[in-house]
Amino acid sequence: MDIIALTALLAASIAAGTAILFAAAGELLTERSGILNLGVEGMMLVGAVLGFIVTVNTGNHWLGVIGALVGGGIMAALHAVVTISLRANQVVSGLALTIFGTGLSGFLGKNYEGAPMLYQFKDLNIPVLQDIPVLGPIFFQHDIMVFLAMILAAGMWYVLYRTSWGITIRSVGENPQAADAAGINVARVRYFCTISGGMLAGLGGAYISLVYAPTWQQNMTAGRGWIAVALVIFALWNPTRAILGAYLFGGVEALTFRLQTMGIHISSFFLVMFPYIVTILVLVLVTIRRRQDAGAPEALGLSYDREER
Amino acid sequence: MLKRIPAIEMSGISKRFPGVSANDNINFKVYPGEIHALLGENGAGKSTLMSILAGLYRPDSGKIKIKGEAVKLRSPGNALEAGIGMIYQHFRLVSNFTIAENIILGTKNKKIGINKEQIESDIRSFSSSFGMEINPADKIYQLSLGEQQRVEILKMLYRGCEILIMDEPTTVLTPGEVKELFKILRTMAEQGKGVVLITHKLDEVMEIADYVTVLRSGKVVGDGQISELDKQSLTRMMVGRDIVHSQAEGKKQIGELILAVDNLNVKGVRGNRAVSNLSFNLYKGEILAIAGVAGNGQKELIEAIAGLREIESGSIEYEGEEIQHYNVKARAVLGIRTVPEDRIGMGLVPNISIMDNSILRSYLQDEFKKGFLLDYPKIKEYARQIISDYNIVCSDIHHPVNYLSGGNLQKLLLGREIDGNPRVLAAAYPVRGLDVAASEDVYNLFFHEREKGTAILLILEDLEDVFRIADRVAVMYQGSIKKILEVENTSIDEIGSIMLGAEVMGEQYAEV
């Protein structure tokens, strides 16, 4: 493989990883507040179909993006009501929303099946930086959404670890009793993080239907929502590691295509498995070298009831 | 003379939980500069009342006034704004966070970013102004319980609390730390802050409090200035009758050696060495108490004896036979029975019935089997027997055990183990969280067992109990037994100083 092909592969990795990065960043925020959202896949699909429908009908892809944010946000709001206010099991609610989102998106998109997306995001080639050899084409010749995802994940790291909002969010995920006793409104923080997380999942879905594979097809996210959930664990709940992880998984996806066209005979099933195998390996390593302060938020998946005795 | 305005005035407070009236029409006042003890047995409603004041629970009825003004406390946030801070028995600290992060948690901050160094140096100087030396960059999980408590106090002071409520603050502290704490509380009271101390320990009330309110079964049964009350009358108010402490007198017949632990090393949960080079002998018909600050390897020691935790090196000999490689069941069959610290988690299965829990150890025995099925009629009879033999109060043996109170849980657990005719009975914190009457019942069971010649090993937290119950006391410090003493020949101060690592005998704390 020559340098040009490699550059193209790496650039494709970033494009392929962007949808995962949006969804993973959203899930990371949600989980940091202690809520496990397994409905990411469903929320991505609803975001993808709404983004597509709104864009086709209005001719404005930014309105499509807003549609996707609203769709993902509404789905996540359902999850929030069920798990935060009604304190139902988070796993059950999340799985139900994935199944629901899969069906709903198929239903809404029935008349758009296979239609092409005509309104495209243009590549936003960053002046000067794009001319750096090798690095320029890899990092700086993408559409605006790719940059948005990077900035978002980096910004999320700053907010979580360098601001008092971050301390608030993390404390709610680690120990809601302590946060409550310190005067923090636990439910409000969890609602905020869950709904924002769902909106980002919707955005990730829209990136697929509007930019990455500009069309609508039923089930077109093809498990990326699940990769996003796994990626949060892979990243040990740290947004900067999530960026690397998203592009790594994006790279695996891009590689799958290239290898097939290059006629290298590795079963495509194996390559599709690869991200999950990596996730399992990372989980094993994480469990072996467990450090007190680098792991899952302690209260992840647990509902909080102030008067529980 | 001006009439003083109470810092806090609660009137007519009632709160019901399903099936219990936790607070019934309670009136309660705290004045600035006062250390006010809220005394009562477990379940008397002390914590509930204070949780209402801290905004955690909402009262069903009643009014709260702060400095004469009526307020509604809807959340802990409201209460903090009103200057009321509560320190719970289980600290509300985020263990993965630093001290500084915990202290600023929930405070209003205008700037978006935070300057770690600035905040840490602020907190350092703030804490030393109260005579507490801490390193704000330390993580909570690195701290001892006493240090964590200091962080909680600092957190409340930092947020400008005028009223500090502490729920059973001395339970986790060594005698020395208790004195430190009392000094801090005195200082706070002198600065005009009100302190409420929730406790069931009479001695503490007599030592530190200015005023006392006594609760029983959710009602105020008495209050007054400490200077006008004595222990006897407080006990009567608290329990509703006089408690006669039972003590099996004078006929200690220490028998032959039954359990010899030699040079034992055991690793703790975090891979640290929890028990190191520990040795002791246990004789038939004696009660050997282990005293020590919690977290000095007591839990790991009991687990090693039970066979729940693998040992690194050393030996445990039972009647001359090395048993350290036997599993839990084999040891139980030999007659070594243990009662863990965590009753409901390790001792009993919370969601299954009292009946099923009663045969957890013995369900494989032939008497409970009918072919390969369990013989339920017989098990029922057996469970009823246990309940009547050990005085367990319950409505139905088919109810899950988590409906039982702490005392009844402990009696069920102990009853089950004693019923297996143990020759060595080891128990960790057997009366933790139990009220006076239930503790007496539990101790009486141990006395009875001792008379039968059983060797008893108890991990106790209350040194006064050690002197009342035990024949010998082994003081544990940093994983090993520093000294074994006859209780007749030692004092609380001596044990207290060994618990803290003092090598010299007789070193004593100056009275505050």
mmCIF file of N, CA and C in Angstrom, chain B residues 447-501:
data_model
loop_
_atom_site.group_PDB
_atom_site.id
_atom_site.type_symbol
_atom_site.label_atom_id
_atom_site.label_comp_id
_atom_site.label_asym_id
_atom_site.label_seq_id
_atom_site.Cartn_x
_atom_site.Cartn_y
_atom_site.Cartn_z
ATOM 1 N N PHE B 447 -22.920 -15.454 76.235
ATOM 2 C CA PHE B 447 -22.629 -15.958 77.590
ATOM 3 C C PHE B 447 -23.059 -17.412 77.725
ATOM 4 N N HIS B 448 -24.228 -17.689 77.195
ATOM 5 C CA HIS B 448 -24.761 -19.034 77.280
ATOM 6 C C HIS B 448 -23.850 -20.035 76.561
ATOM 7 N N GLU B 449 -23.366 -19.618 75.393
ATOM 8 C CA GLU B 449 -22.463 -20.477 74.625
ATOM 9 C C GLU B 449 -21.156 -20.702 75.395
ATOM 10 N N ARG B 450 -20.681 -19.642 76.029
ATOM 11 C CA ARG B 450 -19.417 -19.779 76.763
ATOM 12 C C ARG B 450 -19.565 -20.818 77.876
ATOM 13 N N GLU B 451 -20.732 -20.776 78.529
ATOM 14 C CA GLU B 451 -20.957 -21.754 79.591
ATOM 15 C C GLU B 451 -20.900 -23.183 79.072
ATOM 16 N N LYS B 452 -21.337 -23.343 77.825
ATOM 17 C CA LYS B 452 -21.278 -24.682 77.235
ATOM 18 C C LYS B 452 -19.867 -25.083 76.835
ATOM 19 N N GLY B 453 -18.907 -24.170 76.984
ATOM 20 C CA GLY B 453 -17.528 -24.495 76.668
ATOM 21 C C GLY B 453 -17.101 -24.126 75.259
ATOM 22 N N THR B 454 -17.948 -23.383 74.547
ATOM 23 C CA THR B 454 -17.576 -22.946 73.202
ATOM 24 C C THR B 454 -16.518 -21.848 73.303
ATOM 25 N N ALA B 455 -15.574 -21.884 72.384
ATOM 26 C CA ALA B 455 -14.586 -20.810 72.321
ATOM 27 C C ALA B 455 -15.158 -19.704 71.452
ATOM 28 N N ILE B 456 -15.143 -18.477 71.969
ATOM 29 C CA ILE B 456 -15.804 -17.387 71.258
ATOM 30 C C ILE B 456 -14.813 -16.279 70.932
ATOM 31 N N LEU B 457 -14.839 -15.880 69.665
ATOM 32 C CA LEU B 457 -13.969 -14.799 69.211
ATOM 33 C C LEU B 457 -14.874 -13.687 68.718
ATOM 34 N N LEU B 458 -14.783 -12.503 69.334
ATOM 35 C CA LEU B 458 -15.675 -11.416 68.942
ATOM 36 C C LEU B 458 -14.866 -10.206 68.524
ATOM 37 N N ILE B 459 -15.267 -9.608 67.393
ATOM 38 C CA ILE B 459 -14.695 -8.321 67.042
ATOM 39 C C ILE B 459 -15.679 -7.278 67.542
ATOM 40 N N LEU B 460 -15.222 -6.430 68.436
ATOM 41 C CA LEU B 460 -16.134 -5.466 69.043
ATOM 42 C C LEU B 460 -15.641 -4.063 68.755
ATOM 43 N N GLU B 461 -16.582 -3.115 68.671
ATOM 44 C CA GLU B 461 -16.125 -1.752 68.431
ATOM 45 C C GLU B 461 -16.208 -0.888 69.669
ATOM 46 N N ASP B 462 -17.126 -1.254 70.586
ATOM 47 C CA ASP B 462 -17.295 -0.430 71.765
ATOM 48 C C ASP B 462 -16.411 -0.983 72.884
ATOM 49 N N LEU B 463 -15.437 -0.184 73.322
ATOM 50 C CA LEU B 463 -14.495 -0.696 74.316
ATOM 51 C C LEU B 463 -15.182 -1.018 75.644
ATOM 52 N N GLU B 464 -16.259 -0.304 75.943
ATOM 53 C CA GLU B 464 -16.959 -0.626 77.190
ATOM 54 C C GLU B 464 -17.570 -2.015 77.131
ATOM 55 N N ASP B 465 -18.045 -2.368 75.933
ATOM 56 C CA ASP B 465 -18.567 -3.722 75.760
ATOM 57 C C ASP B 465 -17.460 -4.752 75.964
ATOM 58 N N VAL B 466 -16.278 -4.436 75.463
ATOM 59 C CA VAL B 466 -15.156 -5.360 75.616
ATOM 60 C C VAL B 466 -14.957 -5.695 77.095
ATOM 61 N N PHE B 467 -15.014 -4.657 77.907
ATOM 62 C CA PHE B 467 -14.765 -4.884 79.328
ATOM 63 C C PHE B 467 -15.897 -5.645 80.006
ATOM 64 N N ARG B 468 -17.084 -5.483 79.475
ATOM 65 C CA ARG B 468 -18.229 -6.135 80.084
ATOM 66 C C ARG B 468 -18.350 -7.592 79.646
ATOM 67 N N ILE B 469 -17.959 -7.874 78.421
ATOM 68 C CA ILE B 469 -18.248 -9.169 77.816
ATOM 69 C C ILE B 469 -17.069 -10.127 77.862
ATOM 70 N N ALA B 470 -15.884 -9.600 77.547
ATOM 71 C CA ALA B 470 -14.786 -10.499 77.206
ATOM 72 C C ALA B 470 -13.999 -10.949 78.430
ATOM 73 N N ASP B 471 -13.296 -12.063 78.255
ATOM 74 C CA ASP B 471 -12.356 -12.523 79.270
ATOM 75 C C ASP B 471 -10.971 -11.974 78.966
ATOM 76 N N ARG B 472 -10.624 -12.030 77.665
ATOM 77 C CA ARG B 472 -9.339 -11.477 77.257
ATOM 78 C C ARG B 472 -9.593 -10.555 76.073
ATOM 79 N N VAL B 473 -8.683 -9.636 75.883
ATOM 80 C CA VAL B 473 -8.822 -8.746 74.745
ATOM 81 C C VAL B 473 -7.510 -8.707 73.961
ATOM 82 N N ALA B 474 -7.642 -8.888 72.635
ATOM 83 C CA ALA B 474 -6.480 -8.811 71.758
ATOM 84 C C ALA B 474 -6.608 -7.502 70.986
ATOM 85 N N VAL B 475 -5.559 -6.689 71.033
ATOM 86 C CA VAL B 475 -5.631 -5.401 70.359
ATOM 87 C C VAL B 475 -4.963 -5.505 68.997
ATOM 88 N N MET B 476 -5.725 -5.163 67.976
ATOM 89 C CA MET B 476 -5.239 -5.311 66.612
ATOM 90 C C MET B 476 -4.848 -3.948 66.067
ATOM 91 N N TYR B 477 -3.693 -3.897 65.447
ATOM 92 C CA TYR B 477 -3.238 -2.657 64.842
ATOM 93 C C TYR B 477 -2.454 -3.000 63.588
ATOM 94 N N GLN B 478 -2.837 -2.404 62.489
ATOM 95 C CA GLN B 478 -2.193 -2.635 61.195
ATOM 96 C C GLN B 478 -1.985 -4.112 60.890
ATOM 97 N N GLY B 479 -3.030 -4.888 61.107
ATOM 98 C CA GLY B 479 -3.015 -6.263 60.656
ATOM 99 C C GLY B 479 -2.416 -7.266 61.610
ATOM 100 N N SER B 480 -1.828 -6.807 62.709
ATOM 101 C CA SER B 480 -1.342 -7.829 63.630
ATOM 102 C C SER B 480 -1.824 -7.535 65.047
ATOM 103 N N ILE B 481 -1.733 -8.569 65.871
ATOM 104 C CA ILE B 481 -2.174 -8.390 67.243
ATOM 105 C C ILE B 481 -1.004 -7.879 68.064
ATOM 106 N N LYS B 482 -1.176 -6.671 68.583
ATOM 107 C CA LYS B 482 -0.090 -6.015 69.297
ATOM 108 C C LYS B 482 0.064 -6.593 70.695
ATOM 109 N N LYS B 483 -1.070 -6.923 71.305
ATOM 110 C CA LYS B 483 -0.986 -7.346 72.684
ATOM 111 C C LYS B 483 -2.285 -8.060 73.042
ATOM 112 N N ILE B 484 -2.147 -9.105 73.865
ATOM 113 C CA ILE B 484 -3.335 -9.749 74.395
ATOM 114 C C ILE B 484 -3.345 -9.549 75.896
ATOM 115 N N LEU B 485 -4.440 -9.012 76.406
ATOM 116 C CA LEU B 485 -4.496 -8.655 77.824
ATOM 117 C C LEU B 485 -5.698 -9.317 78.485
ATOM 118 N N GLU B 486 -5.551 -9.597 79.788
ATOM 119 C CA GLU B 486 -6.711 -10.010 80.568
ATOM 120 C C GLU B 486 -7.512 -8.744 80.836
ATOM 121 N N VAL B 487 -8.836 -8.800 80.685
ATOM 122 C CA VAL B 487 -9.559 -7.544 80.859
ATOM 123 C C VAL B 487 -9.448 -6.997 82.281
ATOM 124 N N GLU B 488 -9.237 -7.877 83.270
ATOM 125 C CA GLU B 488 -9.136 -7.357 84.644
ATOM 126 C C GLU B 488 -7.906 -6.476 84.808
ATOM 127 N N ASN B 489 -6.874 -6.748 83.992
ATOM 128 C CA ASN B 489 -5.609 -6.072 84.231
ATOM 129 C C ASN B 489 -5.327 -4.948 83.245
ATOM 130 N N THR B 490 -6.361 -4.388 82.678
ATOM 131 C CA THR B 490 -6.079 -3.314 81.732
ATOM 132 C C THR B 490 -7.147 -2.237 81.850
ATOM 133 N N SER B 491 -7.009 -1.192 81.035
ATOM 134 C CA SER B 491 -7.970 -0.092 81.105
ATOM 135 C C SER B 491 -8.325 0.342 79.685
ATOM 136 N N ILE B 492 -9.411 1.055 79.568
ATOM 137 C CA ILE B 492 -9.814 1.559 78.260
ATOM 138 C C ILE B 492 -8.720 2.419 77.656
ATOM 139 N N ASP B 493 -8.094 3.236 78.487
ATOM 140 C CA ASP B 493 -7.047 4.105 77.964
ATOM 141 C C ASP B 493 -5.868 3.313 77.425
ATOM 142 N N GLU B 494 -5.528 2.246 78.124
ATOM 143 C CA GLU B 494 -4.393 1.442 77.651
ATOM 144 C C GLU B 494 -4.715 0.819 76.298
ATOM 145 N N ILE B 495 -5.911 0.218 76.206
ATOM 146 C CA ILE B 495 -6.286 -0.413 74.945
ATOM 147 C C ILE B 495 -6.381 0.626 73.845
ATOM 148 N N GLY B 496 -6.990 1.754 74.189
ATOM 149 C CA GLY B 496 -7.141 2.833 73.205
ATOM 150 C C GLY B 496 -5.804 3.263 72.633
ATOM 151 N N SER B 497 -4.785 3.352 73.476
ATOM 152 C CA SER B 497 -3.505 3.818 72.945
ATOM 153 C C SER B 497 -2.817 2.731 72.123
ATOM 154 N N ILE B 498 -3.003 1.464 72.482
ATOM 155 C CA ILE B 498 -2.416 0.398 71.663
ATOM 156 C C ILE B 498 -3.121 0.339 70.304
ATOM 157 N N MET B 499 -4.430 0.590 70.328
ATOM 158 C CA MET B 499 -5.189 0.615 69.065
ATOM 159 C C MET B 499 -4.617 1.623 68.086
ATOM 160 N N LEU B 500 -4.030 2.678 68.631
ATOM 161 C CA LEU B 500 -3.482 3.723 67.772
ATOM 162 C C LEU B 500 -2.019 3.513 67.474
ATOM 163 N N GLY B 501 -1.483 2.379 67.930
ATOM 164 C CA GLY B 501 -0.124 2.058 67.550
ATOM 165 C C GLY B 501 0.920 2.393 68.601
#
